[in-house]
XYZ file of C-alpha atoms in Angstrom:
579
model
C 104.944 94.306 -76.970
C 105.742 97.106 -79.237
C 105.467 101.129 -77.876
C 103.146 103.218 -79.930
C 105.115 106.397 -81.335
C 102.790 108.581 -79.253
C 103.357 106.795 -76.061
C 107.246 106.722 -76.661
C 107.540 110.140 -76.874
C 105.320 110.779 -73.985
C 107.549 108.661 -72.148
C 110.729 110.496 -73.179
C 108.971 113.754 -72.222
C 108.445 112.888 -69.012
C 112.193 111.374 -68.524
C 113.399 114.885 -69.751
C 111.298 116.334 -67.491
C 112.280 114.238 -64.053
C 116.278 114.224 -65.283
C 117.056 117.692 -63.788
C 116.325 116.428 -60.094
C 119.200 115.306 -57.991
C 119.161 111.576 -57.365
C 122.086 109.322 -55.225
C 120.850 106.408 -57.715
C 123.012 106.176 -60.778
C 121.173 103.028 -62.278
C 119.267 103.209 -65.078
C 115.488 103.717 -63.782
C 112.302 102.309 -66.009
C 108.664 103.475 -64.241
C 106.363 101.696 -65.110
C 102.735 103.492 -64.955
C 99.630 101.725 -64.693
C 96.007 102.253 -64.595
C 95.777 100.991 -61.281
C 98.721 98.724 -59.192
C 97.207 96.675 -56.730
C 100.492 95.841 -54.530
C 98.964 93.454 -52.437
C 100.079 95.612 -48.947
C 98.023 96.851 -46.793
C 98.933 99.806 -45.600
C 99.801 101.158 -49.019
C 97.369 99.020 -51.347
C 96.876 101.191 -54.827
C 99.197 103.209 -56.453
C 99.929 104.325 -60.281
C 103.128 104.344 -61.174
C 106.405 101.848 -59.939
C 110.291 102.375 -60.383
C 112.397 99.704 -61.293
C 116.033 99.367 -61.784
C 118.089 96.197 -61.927
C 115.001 93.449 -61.636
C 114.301 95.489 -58.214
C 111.053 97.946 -57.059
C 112.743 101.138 -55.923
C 109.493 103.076 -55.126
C 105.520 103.000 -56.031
C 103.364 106.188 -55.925
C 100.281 108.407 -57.582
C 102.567 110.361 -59.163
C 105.610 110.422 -61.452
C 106.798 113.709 -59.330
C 106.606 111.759 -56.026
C 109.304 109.361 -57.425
C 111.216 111.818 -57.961
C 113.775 110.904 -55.451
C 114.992 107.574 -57.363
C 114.602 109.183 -60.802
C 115.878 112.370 -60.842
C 119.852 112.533 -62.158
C 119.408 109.151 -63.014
C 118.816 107.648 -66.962
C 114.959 107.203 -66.639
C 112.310 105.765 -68.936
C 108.807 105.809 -69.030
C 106.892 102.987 -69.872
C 103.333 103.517 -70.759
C 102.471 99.894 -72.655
C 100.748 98.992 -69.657
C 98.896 102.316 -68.808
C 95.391 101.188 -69.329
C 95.776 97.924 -67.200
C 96.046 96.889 -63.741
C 99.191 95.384 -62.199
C 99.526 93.068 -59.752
C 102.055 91.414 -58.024
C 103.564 87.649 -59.671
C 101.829 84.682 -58.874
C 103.214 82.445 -56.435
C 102.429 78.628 -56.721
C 104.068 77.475 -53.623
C 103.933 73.901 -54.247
C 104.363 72.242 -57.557
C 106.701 69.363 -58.383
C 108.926 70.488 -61.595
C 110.269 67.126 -62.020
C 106.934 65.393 -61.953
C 105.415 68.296 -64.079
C 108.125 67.910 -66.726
C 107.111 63.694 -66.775
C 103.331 64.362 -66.470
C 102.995 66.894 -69.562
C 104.485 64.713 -71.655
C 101.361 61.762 -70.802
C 97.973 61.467 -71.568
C 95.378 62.793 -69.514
C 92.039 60.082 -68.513
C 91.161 61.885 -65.922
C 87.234 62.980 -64.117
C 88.076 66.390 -65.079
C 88.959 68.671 -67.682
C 92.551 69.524 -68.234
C 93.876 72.024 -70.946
C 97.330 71.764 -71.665
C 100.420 72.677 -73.969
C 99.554 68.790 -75.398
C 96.004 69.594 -76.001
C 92.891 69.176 -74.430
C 91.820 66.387 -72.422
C 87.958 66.320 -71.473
C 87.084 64.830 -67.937
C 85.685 61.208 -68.289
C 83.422 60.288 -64.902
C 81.621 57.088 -65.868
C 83.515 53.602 -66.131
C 82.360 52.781 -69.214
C 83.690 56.189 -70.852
C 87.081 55.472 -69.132
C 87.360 52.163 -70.178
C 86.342 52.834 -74.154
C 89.028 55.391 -74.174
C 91.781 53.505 -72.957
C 91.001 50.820 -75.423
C 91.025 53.690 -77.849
C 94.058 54.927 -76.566
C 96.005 51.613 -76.442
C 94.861 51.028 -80.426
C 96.345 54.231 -81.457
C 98.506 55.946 -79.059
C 101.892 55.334 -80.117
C 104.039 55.548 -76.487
C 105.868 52.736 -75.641
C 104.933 51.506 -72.732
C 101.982 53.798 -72.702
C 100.983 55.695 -69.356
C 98.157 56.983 -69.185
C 97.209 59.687 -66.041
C 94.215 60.349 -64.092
C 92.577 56.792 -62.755
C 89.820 57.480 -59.659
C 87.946 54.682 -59.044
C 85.042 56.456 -57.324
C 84.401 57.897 -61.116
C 85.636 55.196 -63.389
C 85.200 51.877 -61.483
C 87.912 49.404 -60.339
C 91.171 49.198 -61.967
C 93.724 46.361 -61.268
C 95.916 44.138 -63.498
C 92.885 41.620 -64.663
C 90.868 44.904 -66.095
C 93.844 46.148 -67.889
C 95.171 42.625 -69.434
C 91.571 42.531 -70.471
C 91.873 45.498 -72.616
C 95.483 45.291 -73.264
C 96.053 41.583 -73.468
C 99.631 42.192 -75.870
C 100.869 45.679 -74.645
C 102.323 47.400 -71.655
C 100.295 49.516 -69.636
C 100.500 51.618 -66.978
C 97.585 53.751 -65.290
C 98.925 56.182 -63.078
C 95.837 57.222 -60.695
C 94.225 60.665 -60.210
C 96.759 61.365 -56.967
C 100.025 60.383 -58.204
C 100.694 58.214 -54.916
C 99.561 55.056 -57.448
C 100.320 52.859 -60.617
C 98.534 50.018 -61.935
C 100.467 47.917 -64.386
C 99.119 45.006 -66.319
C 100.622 41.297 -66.894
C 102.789 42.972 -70.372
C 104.413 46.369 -68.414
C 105.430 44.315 -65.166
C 107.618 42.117 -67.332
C 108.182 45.041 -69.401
C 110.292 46.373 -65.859
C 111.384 42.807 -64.779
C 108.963 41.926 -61.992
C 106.638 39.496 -64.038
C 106.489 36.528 -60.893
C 104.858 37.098 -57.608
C 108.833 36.181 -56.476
C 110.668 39.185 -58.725
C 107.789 41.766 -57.231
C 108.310 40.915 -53.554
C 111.981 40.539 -53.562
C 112.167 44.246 -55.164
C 109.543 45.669 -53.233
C 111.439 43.920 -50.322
C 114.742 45.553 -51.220
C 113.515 49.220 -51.491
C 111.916 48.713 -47.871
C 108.383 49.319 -49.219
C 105.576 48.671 -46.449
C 104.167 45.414 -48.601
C 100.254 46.185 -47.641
C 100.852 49.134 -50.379
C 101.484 46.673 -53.339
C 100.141 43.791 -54.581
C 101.372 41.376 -57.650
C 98.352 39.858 -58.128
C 96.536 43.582 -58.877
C 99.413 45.007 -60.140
C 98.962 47.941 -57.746
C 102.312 50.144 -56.533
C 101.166 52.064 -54.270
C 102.640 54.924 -51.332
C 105.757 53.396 -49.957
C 105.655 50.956 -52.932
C 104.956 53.858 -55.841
C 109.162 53.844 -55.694
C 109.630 50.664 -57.313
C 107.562 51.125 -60.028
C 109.343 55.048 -60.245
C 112.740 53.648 -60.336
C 111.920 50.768 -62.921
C 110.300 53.309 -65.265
C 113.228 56.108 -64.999
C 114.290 54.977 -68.484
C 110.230 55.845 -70.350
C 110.223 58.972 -68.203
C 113.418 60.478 -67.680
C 114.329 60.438 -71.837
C 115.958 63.939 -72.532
C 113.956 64.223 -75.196
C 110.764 64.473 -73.283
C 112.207 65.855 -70.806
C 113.129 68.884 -72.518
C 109.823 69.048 -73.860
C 107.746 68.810 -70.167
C 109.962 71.659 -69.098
C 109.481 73.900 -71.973
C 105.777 73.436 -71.661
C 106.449 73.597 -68.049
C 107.328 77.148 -68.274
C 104.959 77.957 -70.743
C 101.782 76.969 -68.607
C 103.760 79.095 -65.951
C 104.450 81.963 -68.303
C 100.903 81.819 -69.394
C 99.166 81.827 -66.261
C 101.542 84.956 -64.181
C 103.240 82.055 -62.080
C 106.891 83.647 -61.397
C 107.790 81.747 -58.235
C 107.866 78.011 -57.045
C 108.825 75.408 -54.423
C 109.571 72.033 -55.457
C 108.474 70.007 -52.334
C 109.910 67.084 -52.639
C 113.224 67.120 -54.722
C 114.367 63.516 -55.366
C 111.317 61.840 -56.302
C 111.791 60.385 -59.428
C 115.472 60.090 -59.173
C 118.118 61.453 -56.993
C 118.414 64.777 -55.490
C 121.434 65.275 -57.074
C 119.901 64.144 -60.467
C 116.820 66.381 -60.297
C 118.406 69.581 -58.384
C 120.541 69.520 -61.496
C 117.801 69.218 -63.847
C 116.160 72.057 -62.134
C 118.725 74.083 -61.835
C 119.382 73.617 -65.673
C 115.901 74.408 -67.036
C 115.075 77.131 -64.275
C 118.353 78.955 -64.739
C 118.761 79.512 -68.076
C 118.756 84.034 -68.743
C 115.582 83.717 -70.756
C 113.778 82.284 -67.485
C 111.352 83.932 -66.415
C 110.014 81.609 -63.023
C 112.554 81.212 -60.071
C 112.176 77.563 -58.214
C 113.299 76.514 -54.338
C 114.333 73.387 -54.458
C 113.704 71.526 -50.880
C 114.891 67.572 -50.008
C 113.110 64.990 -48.334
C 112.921 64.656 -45.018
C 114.150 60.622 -45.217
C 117.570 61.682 -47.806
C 118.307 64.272 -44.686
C 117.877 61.286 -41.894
C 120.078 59.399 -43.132
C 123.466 62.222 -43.199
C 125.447 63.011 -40.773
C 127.181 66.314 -41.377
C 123.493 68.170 -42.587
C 125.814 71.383 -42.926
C 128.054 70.258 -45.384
C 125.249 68.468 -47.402
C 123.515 71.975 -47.972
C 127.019 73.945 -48.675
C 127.619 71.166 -51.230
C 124.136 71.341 -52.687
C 123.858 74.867 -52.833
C 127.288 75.420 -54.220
C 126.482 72.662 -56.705
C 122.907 73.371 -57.896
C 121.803 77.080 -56.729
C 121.709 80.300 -58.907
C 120.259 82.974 -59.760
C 116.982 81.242 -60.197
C 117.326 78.782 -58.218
C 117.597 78.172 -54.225
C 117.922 75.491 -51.475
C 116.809 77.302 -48.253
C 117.067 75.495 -44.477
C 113.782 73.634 -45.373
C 112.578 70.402 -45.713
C 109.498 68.219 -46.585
C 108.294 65.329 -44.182
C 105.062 63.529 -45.114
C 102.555 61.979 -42.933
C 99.780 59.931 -44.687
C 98.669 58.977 -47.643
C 96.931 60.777 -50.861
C 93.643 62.570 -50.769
C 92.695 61.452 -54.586
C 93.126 58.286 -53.471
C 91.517 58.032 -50.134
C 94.844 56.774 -48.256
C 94.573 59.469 -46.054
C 94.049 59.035 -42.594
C 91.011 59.489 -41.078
C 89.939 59.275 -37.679
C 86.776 57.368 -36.331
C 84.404 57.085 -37.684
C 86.899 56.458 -40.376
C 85.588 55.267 -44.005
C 81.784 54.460 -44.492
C 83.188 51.330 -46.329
C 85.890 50.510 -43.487
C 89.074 50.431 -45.205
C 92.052 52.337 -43.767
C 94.135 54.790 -45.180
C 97.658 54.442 -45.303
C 101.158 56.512 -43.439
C 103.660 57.214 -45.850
C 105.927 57.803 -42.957
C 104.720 55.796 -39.788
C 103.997 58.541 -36.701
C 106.952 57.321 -34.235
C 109.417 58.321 -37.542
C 107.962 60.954 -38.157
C 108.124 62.545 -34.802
C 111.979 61.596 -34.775
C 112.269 63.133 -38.662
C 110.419 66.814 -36.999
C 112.537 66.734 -33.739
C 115.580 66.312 -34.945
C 115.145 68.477 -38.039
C 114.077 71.516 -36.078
C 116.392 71.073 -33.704
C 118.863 71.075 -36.295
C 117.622 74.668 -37.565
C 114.731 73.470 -40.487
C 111.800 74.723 -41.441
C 109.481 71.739 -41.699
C 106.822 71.725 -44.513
C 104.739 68.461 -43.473
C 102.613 66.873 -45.946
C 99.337 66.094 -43.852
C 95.661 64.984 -45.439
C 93.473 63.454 -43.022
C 92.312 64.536 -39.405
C 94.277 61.308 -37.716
C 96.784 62.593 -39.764
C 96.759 66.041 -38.849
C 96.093 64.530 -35.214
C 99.561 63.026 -35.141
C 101.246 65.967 -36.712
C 99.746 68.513 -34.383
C 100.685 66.406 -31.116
C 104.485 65.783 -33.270
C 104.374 69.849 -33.542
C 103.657 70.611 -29.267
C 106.695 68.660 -28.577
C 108.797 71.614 -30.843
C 110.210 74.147 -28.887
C 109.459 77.314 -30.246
C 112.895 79.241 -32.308
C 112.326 82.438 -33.857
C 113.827 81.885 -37.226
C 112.132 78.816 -38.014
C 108.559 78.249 -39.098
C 105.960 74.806 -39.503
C 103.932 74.720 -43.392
C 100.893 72.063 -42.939
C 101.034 71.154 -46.580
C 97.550 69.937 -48.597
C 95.185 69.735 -45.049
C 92.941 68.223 -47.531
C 90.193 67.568 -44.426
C 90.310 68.317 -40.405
C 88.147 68.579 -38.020
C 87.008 72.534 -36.523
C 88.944 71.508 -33.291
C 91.638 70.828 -35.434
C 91.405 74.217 -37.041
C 91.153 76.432 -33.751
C 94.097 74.403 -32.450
C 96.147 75.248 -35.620
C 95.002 78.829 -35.087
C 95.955 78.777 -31.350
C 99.553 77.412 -32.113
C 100.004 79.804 -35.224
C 102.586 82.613 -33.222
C 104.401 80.062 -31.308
C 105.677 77.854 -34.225
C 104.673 80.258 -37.031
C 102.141 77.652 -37.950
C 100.756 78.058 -41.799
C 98.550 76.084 -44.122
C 100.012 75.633 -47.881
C 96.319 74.470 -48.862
C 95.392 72.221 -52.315
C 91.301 73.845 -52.773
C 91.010 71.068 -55.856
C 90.010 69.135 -53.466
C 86.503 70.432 -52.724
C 85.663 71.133 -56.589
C 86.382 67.419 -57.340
C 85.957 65.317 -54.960
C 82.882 67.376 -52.682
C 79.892 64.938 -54.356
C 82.476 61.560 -54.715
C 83.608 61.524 -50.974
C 79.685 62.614 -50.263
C 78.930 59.424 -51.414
C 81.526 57.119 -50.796
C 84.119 57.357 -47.735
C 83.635 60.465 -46.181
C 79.584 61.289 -46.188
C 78.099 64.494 -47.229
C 79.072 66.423 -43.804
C 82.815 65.824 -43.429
C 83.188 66.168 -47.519
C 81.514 69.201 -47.542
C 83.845 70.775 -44.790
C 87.199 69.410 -46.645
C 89.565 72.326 -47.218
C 88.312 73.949 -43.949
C 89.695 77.478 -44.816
C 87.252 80.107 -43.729
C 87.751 78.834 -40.316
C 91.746 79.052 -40.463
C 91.469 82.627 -42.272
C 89.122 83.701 -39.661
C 91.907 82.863 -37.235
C 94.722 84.008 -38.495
C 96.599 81.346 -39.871
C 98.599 82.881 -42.790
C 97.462 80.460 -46.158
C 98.592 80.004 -49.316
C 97.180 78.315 -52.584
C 98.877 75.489 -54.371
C 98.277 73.186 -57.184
C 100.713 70.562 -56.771
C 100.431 69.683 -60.174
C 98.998 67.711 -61.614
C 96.870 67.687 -58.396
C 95.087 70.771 -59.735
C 96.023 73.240 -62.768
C 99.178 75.746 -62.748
C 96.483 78.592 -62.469
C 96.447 80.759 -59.048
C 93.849 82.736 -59.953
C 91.661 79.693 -60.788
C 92.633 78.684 -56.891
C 91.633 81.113 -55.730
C 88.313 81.106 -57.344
C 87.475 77.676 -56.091
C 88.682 79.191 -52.541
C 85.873 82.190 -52.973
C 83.065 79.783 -54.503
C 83.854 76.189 -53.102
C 81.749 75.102 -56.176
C 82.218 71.770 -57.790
C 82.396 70.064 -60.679
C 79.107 69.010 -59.956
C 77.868 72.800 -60.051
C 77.202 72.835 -55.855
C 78.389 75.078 -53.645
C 79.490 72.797 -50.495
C 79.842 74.632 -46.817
C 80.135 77.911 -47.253
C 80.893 79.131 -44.327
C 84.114 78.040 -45.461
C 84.840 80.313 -48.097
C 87.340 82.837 -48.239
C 86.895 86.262 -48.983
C 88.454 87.680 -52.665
C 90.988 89.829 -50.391
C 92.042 86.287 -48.474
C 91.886 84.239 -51.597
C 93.997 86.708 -53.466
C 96.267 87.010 -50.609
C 96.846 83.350 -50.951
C 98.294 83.226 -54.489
C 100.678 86.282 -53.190
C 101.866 87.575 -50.520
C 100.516 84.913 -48.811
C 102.074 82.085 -50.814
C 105.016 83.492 -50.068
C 104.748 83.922 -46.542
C 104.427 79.822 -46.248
C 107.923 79.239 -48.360
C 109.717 81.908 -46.520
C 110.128 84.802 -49.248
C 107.752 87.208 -48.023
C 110.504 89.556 -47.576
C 111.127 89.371 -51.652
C 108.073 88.470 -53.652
C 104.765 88.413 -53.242
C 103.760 91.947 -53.392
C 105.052 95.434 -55.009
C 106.989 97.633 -52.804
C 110.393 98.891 -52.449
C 112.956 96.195 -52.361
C 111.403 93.538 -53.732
C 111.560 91.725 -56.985
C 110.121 93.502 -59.788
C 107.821 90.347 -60.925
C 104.377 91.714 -61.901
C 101.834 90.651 -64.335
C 99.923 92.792 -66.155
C 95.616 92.455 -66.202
C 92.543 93.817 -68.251
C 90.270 93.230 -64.845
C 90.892 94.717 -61.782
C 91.288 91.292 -59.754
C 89.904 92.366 -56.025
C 87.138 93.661 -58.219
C 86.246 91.481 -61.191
C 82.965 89.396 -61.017
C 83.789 85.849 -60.292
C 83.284 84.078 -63.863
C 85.853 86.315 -64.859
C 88.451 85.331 -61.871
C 88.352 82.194 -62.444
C 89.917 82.284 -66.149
C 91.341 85.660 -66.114
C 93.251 86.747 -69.004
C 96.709 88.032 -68.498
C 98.230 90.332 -70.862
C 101.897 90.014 -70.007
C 104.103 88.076 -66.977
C 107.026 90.679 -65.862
C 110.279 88.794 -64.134
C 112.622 91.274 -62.796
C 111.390 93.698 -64.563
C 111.799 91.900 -67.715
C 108.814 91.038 -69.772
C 108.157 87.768 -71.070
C 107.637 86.690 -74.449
C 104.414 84.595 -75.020
């Protein structure tokens, strides 16, 4: 953004003007002014004009003269480019997967919605004759070898398995990755393509990665859960190219850029390769100077199980793959059951209308030995958790913790559980600093497909049970977990306010959060449920100057416009980002 000459010399004016004052702070000072700065705190929520020096907020106020005390004596400049917007504090995604973003933007998109991305734009299919024309289109003239294509739901686009697939790929490898991630489909071509073309080759490898076998199946071609890491590992060599890699990341970072998302958590570091492999990667990509998005990196609750001296692991790591942008914090992810987009969560009785069972990524006896010793050993636990016997086990799991003041429990997803559920979360909230790190997509695409199939139209229509856990206290944040939902926080938060779905109906509202609770949950409180309240997440002194800069007044702006709102610049430190 360029100054105009008349602003520029009002700003050097006013620098004259504070210089005289006397001022312990020798750094050079840049105060920023503002139509309006919504900082996101309570007890000082509007202000007009914020000091920054050295990527840090040294004061907000009404006035230039009331920040007097940081700017006087010290090299000050006033910057006006954003006087007739509204600032407000960097967007916090708490949960995406860099690694997995990086592979995903590089694919294809068949999905039952529409997704706009740095690739292009990719309308939502939902009948299973659509789906299946354009993946016939697709494998006649998309040019990716093998060719994986993203976004599979069989509730929209009918069965998938390896018959369907040889059917309209008879000569070429395919992969369909479905709508959750948790699952690939491969057909007769792309399982010989990765060396497991006999019933023999698949079992023996699924055998030796110690894969519960109900989640795959040869003759379907199916990896699924436990088993997705076969098919992972096989297809490092399609995903992992540095080529595309470097391209995922830079579009990576441009979706962030774009959308005012300067902070994440990578909740699961080690997915599609090592830790060591993708901590580096991150580290790389996020820590470059031009960066303008810090990243947490956080391992697996299985890699930590399995070490002896945890200590030294995380001096290693963090002397290995930390910097300024990036950081490995005494955290950890644990998962419970299976994916929501795929109905492998667990559900308790009456369980599925059609009587299949979902799946436990990690069976509940593990998982209570992965939490106790974890905590006990000083973690944070961030527990992936979908379905109400799910959140069953990981609530019991969570009243065997003894309660240590530096530590805190995330409930990550909570994709459906019961009101009981809810209150209970509520009542254990202060004890355990118990929070919900909540994925809203849920409700706008799947309210009217688990209505009809699975769930019925009652316990779909209370999925992401939020206005209940606001109403209680439970500190929330917002997530996408791409490609789970868009890198858009604001566009979370809108589904959040509205539960509205694709379908155009509002579904339980009694459930909805309020704008101040829904934009809490894409700051301050997003930060809250990775730990870095104290840094980010709003604008006072002390914290990071990451901003982004708005035509609408957010807590204000009718709820069309929340839901795309523009966003005139992304501010990292008190650096502005190029578009």
């Amino acid at each position: 953004m360029i100054l105009t000459r008349r602003a520029a010399m009002a700003g050097f004016a006013a620098s004259a003007a504070l210089a005289g004052r006397a001022s312990a702070y020798p750094a050079p000072v840049t105060v920023f002014e503002a139509r309006r700065i919504l900082t996101m705190e309570r007890a000082l929520p509007t202000a007009r004009f914020m000091a920054v020096s050295g990527g840090i907020i040294l004061g907000v106020a009404d006035s230039l003269d009331a920040l007097a005390p940081w700017t006087g004596g010290s090299e000050v400049r006033v910057d006006r480019r954003f006087a007739d917007k509204v600032l407000f504090p960097g967007l916090i995604d708490p949960h995406i997967h860099p690694m997995q973003s990086a592979v995903m933007l590089n694919l294809p998109f068949l999905a039952p919605d529409d997704w706009s991305l740095p690739s292009g734009n990719w309308p939502g299919t939902s009948s299973q004759q659509a789906w299946r024309e354009k993946l016939a289109e697709m494998v006649r003239s998309y040019p990716a070898d093998p060719l994986i294509v993203w976004g599979h739901h069989e509730l929209f686009h009918g069965p998938c398995d390896k018959a369907l697939l040889d059917e309209i790929a008879p000569d070429r490898a395919v992969f369909v990755w479905q709508r959750s991630f948790h699952e690939i489909i491969a057909n007769s071509a792309a399982l010989t393509r990765i060396g497991l073309g006999s019933a023999e080759s698949f079992a023996a490898a699924l055998a030796a990665t110690h894969a519960n076998p109900e989640h795959s199946s040869f003759e379907q071609g199916i990896f699924s859960e436990t088993g997705l890491l076969l098919a992972l590992d096989r297809l490092r060599g399609a995903l992992l190219a540095p080529e595309k890699l470097d391209q995922g990341f830079a579009h990576l970072a441009s979706m962030m850029r774009n959308r005012g998302v300067t902070t994440t958590s990578d909740m699961a570091t080690g997915v599609f390769a090592s830790f060591d492999i993708e901590a580096g990667l991150i580290a790389r990509y996020f820590g470059r100077p031009d960066s303008t998005a810090r990243a947490m990196l956080m391992p697996i609750a299985g890699e930590l199980m399995a070490i002896d001296d945890i200590d030294g692991w995380l001096a290693d790591k963090r002397a290995r793959f930390t910097n300024a942008n990036v950081g490995l914090d005494r955290r950890v992810k644990l998962l419970a059951d299976g994916a929501f987009f795929a109905q492998n969560m667990r559900i308790a009785a009456p369980g599925y209308s059609d009587g299949h069972e979902g799946k436990w990524i990690t069976e509940p006896d593990l998982l209570r030995q992965q939490a106790e010793r974890l905590w006990d050993a000083g973690f944070s636990l961030h527990i992936h958790v979908n379905g109400d016997e799910g959140a069953e086990v990981v609530l019991e799991t969570l009243a065997r913790l003894a309660p240590r003041a530096a530590q805190s429990v995330t409930l990550e997803h909570l994709g459906y559980c019961s009101e009981a559920q809810a209150l209970r979360i509520a009542e254990m909230r202060s004890a355990l600093r118990l929070m919900v790190s909540a994925q809203p997509n849920y409700i706008r695409v799947l309210g009217r497909a688990y209505a009809e199939h699975g769930l019925g139209p009652d316990r779909a229509a209370t999925m992401n049970r939020l206005g209940t856990l606001a109403r209680g206290g439970v500190p929330l944040g917002l997530h996408s977990d791409f490609n789970m939902a868009p890198i858009d926080p604001f566009y979370l938060a809108w589904i959040a306010q509205t539960r509205e779905g694709i379908d155009g109906t509002v579904r339980a509202p009694a459930e909805q959060l309020t704008r101040e609770d829904a934009l809490r949950a894409i700051t301050i409180g997003a930060a809250q449920v990775i730990g870095q309240e104290a840094t980010i997440g709003s604008l006072a002194a002390g914290k990071k100057a990451d901003f982004i800069a708005l035509e609408d007044d957010p807590s204000q702006a009718p709820l069309d416009t929340l839901k795309s709102m523009p966003i005139a610049a992304t501010v990292f430190e008190g650096r502005i980002a190029d578009s």
